[in-house]
Coordinates of C-alpha atoms in Angstrom, one line a residue:
Chain A
D1308 CA 0.0 0.0 0.0
A1309 CA 1.5 3.4 -1.1
G1310 CA -0.2 5.3 1.8
V1311 CA -1.7 8.7 1.5
I1312 CA -0.1 10.6 -1.4
Q1313 CA 0.2 14.4 -1.5
S1314 CA 1.5 16.6 -4.1
P1315 CA 3.3 18.8 -4.4
R1316 CA 5.7 18.2 -1.6
H1317 CA 6.9 21.8 -1.7
E1318 CA 5.3 24.8 -3.1
V1319 CA 6.6 28.4 -3.3
T1320 CA 4.3 30.9 -4.8
E1321 CA 3.8 34.7 -4.9
M1322 CA 1.1 36.4 -3.0
G1323 CA -2.1 36.6 -4.9
Q1324 CA -1.5 33.5 -6.9
E1325 CA -3.8 30.5 -6.8
V1326 CA -2.4 27.3 -5.1
T1327 CA -3.9 23.8 -5.5
L1328 CA -2.8 21.0 -3.2
R1329 CA -3.7 17.4 -4.1
C1330 CA -4.4 14.2 -2.0
K1331 CA -4.9 10.6 -2.8
P1332 CA -6.2 8.8 0.2
I1333 CA -5.6 5.1 1.0
S1334 CA -7.7 2.9 -1.1
G1335 CA -10.8 1.7 0.8
H1336 CA -10.7 4.6 3.3
N1337 CA -13.9 6.6 3.2
S1338 CA -13.0 9.6 5.5
L1339 CA -10.5 12.3 4.4
F1340 CA -9.2 15.1 6.3
W1341 CA -7.3 18.3 5.5
Y1342 CA -5.1 19.7 8.3
R1343 CA -2.8 22.8 8.5
Q1344 CA 0.2 22.9 10.9
T1345 CA 2.1 26.0 12.0
M1346 CA 4.3 26.6 14.9
M1347 CA 1.9 29.0 16.5
R1348 CA -1.4 27.1 16.1
G1349 CA -0.3 23.5 15.8
L1350 CA -2.3 21.0 13.7
E1351 CA -5.7 22.6 12.8
L1352 CA -8.5 20.7 11.1
L1353 CA -9.7 22.6 8.0
I1354 CA -12.3 20.2 6.6
Y1355 CA -13.2 16.7 6.4
F1356 CA -15.2 14.5 4.0
N1357 CA -17.0 11.3 4.6
N1358 CA -17.8 9.2 1.5
N1359 CA -16.8 12.2 -0.7
V1360 CA -19.2 14.5 1.0
P1361 CA -18.0 17.5 3.1
I1362 CA -19.1 17.0 6.6
D1363 CA -17.6 20.0 8.4
D1364 CA -15.8 22.9 6.9
S1365 CA -15.9 25.2 9.9
G1366 CA -12.1 25.1 10.1
M1367 CA -11.6 26.7 6.7
P1368 CA -10.1 30.1 7.5
E1369 CA -12.2 32.1 5.0
D1370 CA -13.6 32.2 1.5
R1371 CA -10.3 32.0 -0.2
F1372 CA -10.1 28.4 0.8
S1373 CA -12.0 25.7 -1.0
A1374 CA -11.9 21.9 -1.0
K1375 CA -13.4 19.2 -3.2
M1376 CA -13.6 15.5 -3.3
P1377 CA -14.9 14.6 -6.8
N1378 CA -14.3 10.8 -6.1
A1379 CA -13.1 8.4 -3.5
S1380 CA -9.5 8.6 -4.6
F1381 CA -8.9 12.3 -5.1
S1382 CA -9.2 15.5 -3.2
T1383 CA -8.0 19.1 -3.7
L1384 CA -7.5 22.0 -1.4
K1385 CA -7.4 25.4 -3.3
I1386 CA -6.3 28.8 -2.0
Q1387 CA -7.2 31.7 -4.1
P1388 CA -5.7 34.3 -3.8
S1389 CA -3.0 33.1 -1.5
E1390 CA -1.4 35.3 1.2
P1391 CA 1.8 35.1 3.2
R1392 CA -0.1 34.0 6.4
D1393 CA -1.2 30.9 4.5
S1394 CA 2.4 29.7 4.7
A1395 CA 2.2 26.3 6.6
V1396 CA 2.4 22.6 6.1
Y1397 CA -0.8 21.2 4.9
F1398 CA -1.5 17.6 5.7
C1399 CA -4.1 15.3 4.2
A1400 CA -5.2 12.2 6.2
S1401 CA -7.5 9.3 5.7
T1402 CA -9.2 6.6 7.8
T1403 CA -11.9 4.0 7.5
S1404 CA -15.4 4.9 8.9
G1405 CA -15.1 4.5 12.6
G1406 CA -11.3 3.7 12.2
V1407 CA -9.0 4.3 15.1
E1408 CA -5.9 5.3 13.2
A1409 CA -5.7 8.3 10.8
F1410 CA -2.9 7.9 8.3
F1411 CA -1.3 11.1 7.1
G1412 CA 0.4 12.0 3.9
Q1413 CA 3.9 13.5 3.9
G1414 CA 2.4 17.0 3.7
T1415 CA 2.8 19.9 1.4
R1416 CA 5.1 22.7 2.6
L1417 CA 3.6 26.0 1.3
T1418 CA 5.5 29.2 1.2
V1419 CA 3.7 32.4 0.1
V1420 CA 6.0 35.3 -0.5
Chain B
R1287 CA -9.4 28.0 24.6
K1288 CA -7.9 25.1 22.6
E1289 CA -9.7 21.8 23.1
V1290 CA -6.5 19.8 23.8
E1291 CA -3.7 21.4 25.7
Q1292 CA -0.1 20.2 26.3
D1293 CA 3.1 21.7 27.6
P1294 CA 5.1 22.4 24.5
G1295 CA 8.5 21.7 26.2
P1296 CA 11.1 21.2 25.2
F1297 CA 11.8 18.4 27.5
N1298 CA 15.6 17.7 27.4
V1299 CA 16.5 14.5 29.1
P1300 CA 19.5 12.2 29.2
E1301 CA 19.5 8.7 27.7
G1302 CA 17.9 6.2 30.1
A1303 CA 15.8 8.7 31.9
T1304 CA 12.0 8.4 32.5
V1305 CA 9.9 11.3 31.2
A1306 CA 6.3 12.0 31.5
F1307 CA 3.9 14.2 29.4
N1308 CA 0.5 15.3 30.6
C1309 CA -2.3 16.6 28.3
T1310 CA -5.8 18.0 29.2
Y1311 CA -8.9 18.0 27.1
S1312 CA -11.9 20.3 27.5
N1313 CA -14.7 18.3 25.7
S1314 CA -16.2 16.0 28.2
A1315 CA -17.9 14.1 25.4
S1316 CA -14.5 12.9 24.1
Q1317 CA -14.5 9.2 24.0
S1318 CA -11.3 8.1 22.4
F1319 CA -7.7 9.3 23.1
F1320 CA -4.4 8.7 21.4
W1321 CA -0.8 9.7 21.4
Y1322 CA 0.8 10.4 18.0
R1323 CA 4.5 10.9 17.3
Q1324 CA 5.8 13.4 14.9
D1325 CA 9.5 13.5 13.8
C1326 CA 11.0 16.7 12.5
R1327 CA 9.6 17.7 9.1
K1328 CA 7.5 14.4 8.9
E1329 CA 3.9 13.6 9.2
P1330 CA 2.3 12.5 12.5
K1331 CA 2.0 8.7 13.1
L1332 CA 0.0 6.9 15.6
L1333 CA 2.1 5.8 18.6
M1334 CA -0.6 4.3 20.8
S1335 CA -4.2 4.4 21.9
V1336 CA -5.1 5.3 25.4
Y1337 CA -7.5 3.1 27.3
S1338 CA -9.5 3.9 30.5
S1339 CA -7.7 1.1 32.4
G1340 CA -4.3 2.3 31.2
N1341 CA -2.1 0.5 28.7
E1342 CA 1.5 -0.3 28.1
D1343 CA 3.5 -0.9 24.9
G1344 CA 7.1 -1.8 25.8
R1345 CA 8.8 1.3 27.4
F1346 CA 5.6 3.5 26.8
T1347 CA 2.7 3.7 29.2
A1348 CA -0.5 5.7 28.6
Q1349 CA -3.1 6.5 31.2
L1350 CA -6.4 8.3 31.1
N1351 CA -8.1 10.2 34.0
R1352 CA -11.6 10.9 32.8
A1353 CA -12.7 12.7 36.0
S1354 CA -9.9 15.1 35.6
Q1355 CA -9.8 15.0 31.8
Y1356 CA -6.3 14.4 31.4
I1357 CA -4.1 11.9 29.6
S1358 CA -0.5 11.1 30.2
L1359 CA 2.4 9.3 28.5
L1360 CA 5.3 7.8 30.4
I1361 CA 8.5 6.9 28.5
R1362 CA 10.9 4.7 30.5
D1363 CA 14.6 4.2 29.7
S1364 CA 14.5 6.9 27.0
K1365 CA 16.5 6.4 23.8
L1366 CA 18.0 8.9 21.4
S1367 CA 15.5 7.7 18.8
D1368 CA 12.7 8.8 21.1
S1369 CA 13.4 12.4 20.2
A1370 CA 10.3 13.8 18.5
T1371 CA 7.2 15.8 19.2
Y1372 CA 4.4 13.8 20.9
L1373 CA 0.8 14.9 20.1
C1374 CA -2.1 14.3 22.4
V1375 CA -5.4 13.5 20.6
A1376 CA -8.9 13.3 21.6
Q1377 CA -11.9 12.2 19.6
G1378 CA -15.5 12.5 20.5
G1379 CA -18.0 10.0 18.8
N1380 CA -18.0 10.5 15.1
T1381 CA -16.1 13.8 15.3
P1382 CA -12.6 13.9 13.7
L1383 CA -9.4 13.8 15.7
V1384 CA -8.5 17.0 17.6
F1385 CA -4.8 17.4 18.2
G1386 CA -2.8 19.3 20.9
K1387 CA 0.1 21.3 19.7
G1388 CA 2.5 18.7 20.9
T1389 CA 5.3 18.4 23.3
R1390 CA 8.9 18.4 22.1
L1391 CA 11.2 15.8 23.6
S1392 CA 15.0 15.8 23.1
V1393 CA 16.9 12.8 24.4
I1394 CA 20.6 13.7 24.9
A1395 CA 23.5 11.3 24.9

């Protein structure tokens, strides 16, 4: 099993540009989570999906952030327009319904200059 | 107030020492608890679940005190390879995992 796959691993972009982060969950997992990690705020849940349906997006900072899960094997997190304060590591994680362990991808390190 | 709170550390301990971390959670409806480990510039990975009766996995012991709403992790005979950030995690029912900010441990030779 390849685990949760995220791309890109690193992204450097200029303020105002659109950024798209991608995630492929583990096959058979039906819950997918997007987290953001910074030194100041730790690991924060942005949004999670169950069976491709967004369940709770209350953690999404503002309208500049959007997430989609068009099918069970793919999700995107988009930031438009990006700002320097969006700089962080963005993790995608997946789990089975009612599963104990969340499996994380290696993260995307985003730097907005 | 953050739902799960931990002392950020760092805890700097010599090899062979015993070290303990505590964590408190604010949501009394939380039902499941975990410790995750995160190495520098890596993703978090499950270290162990925490059961009401307490549980042990080799040198690691986790305990839960529901009345006081805190969770602990004890590491005995610490190794250099234990150096990492330890994340306390709570989960209530069907809600997703809520992570603490983590406690950084450095084991020194």
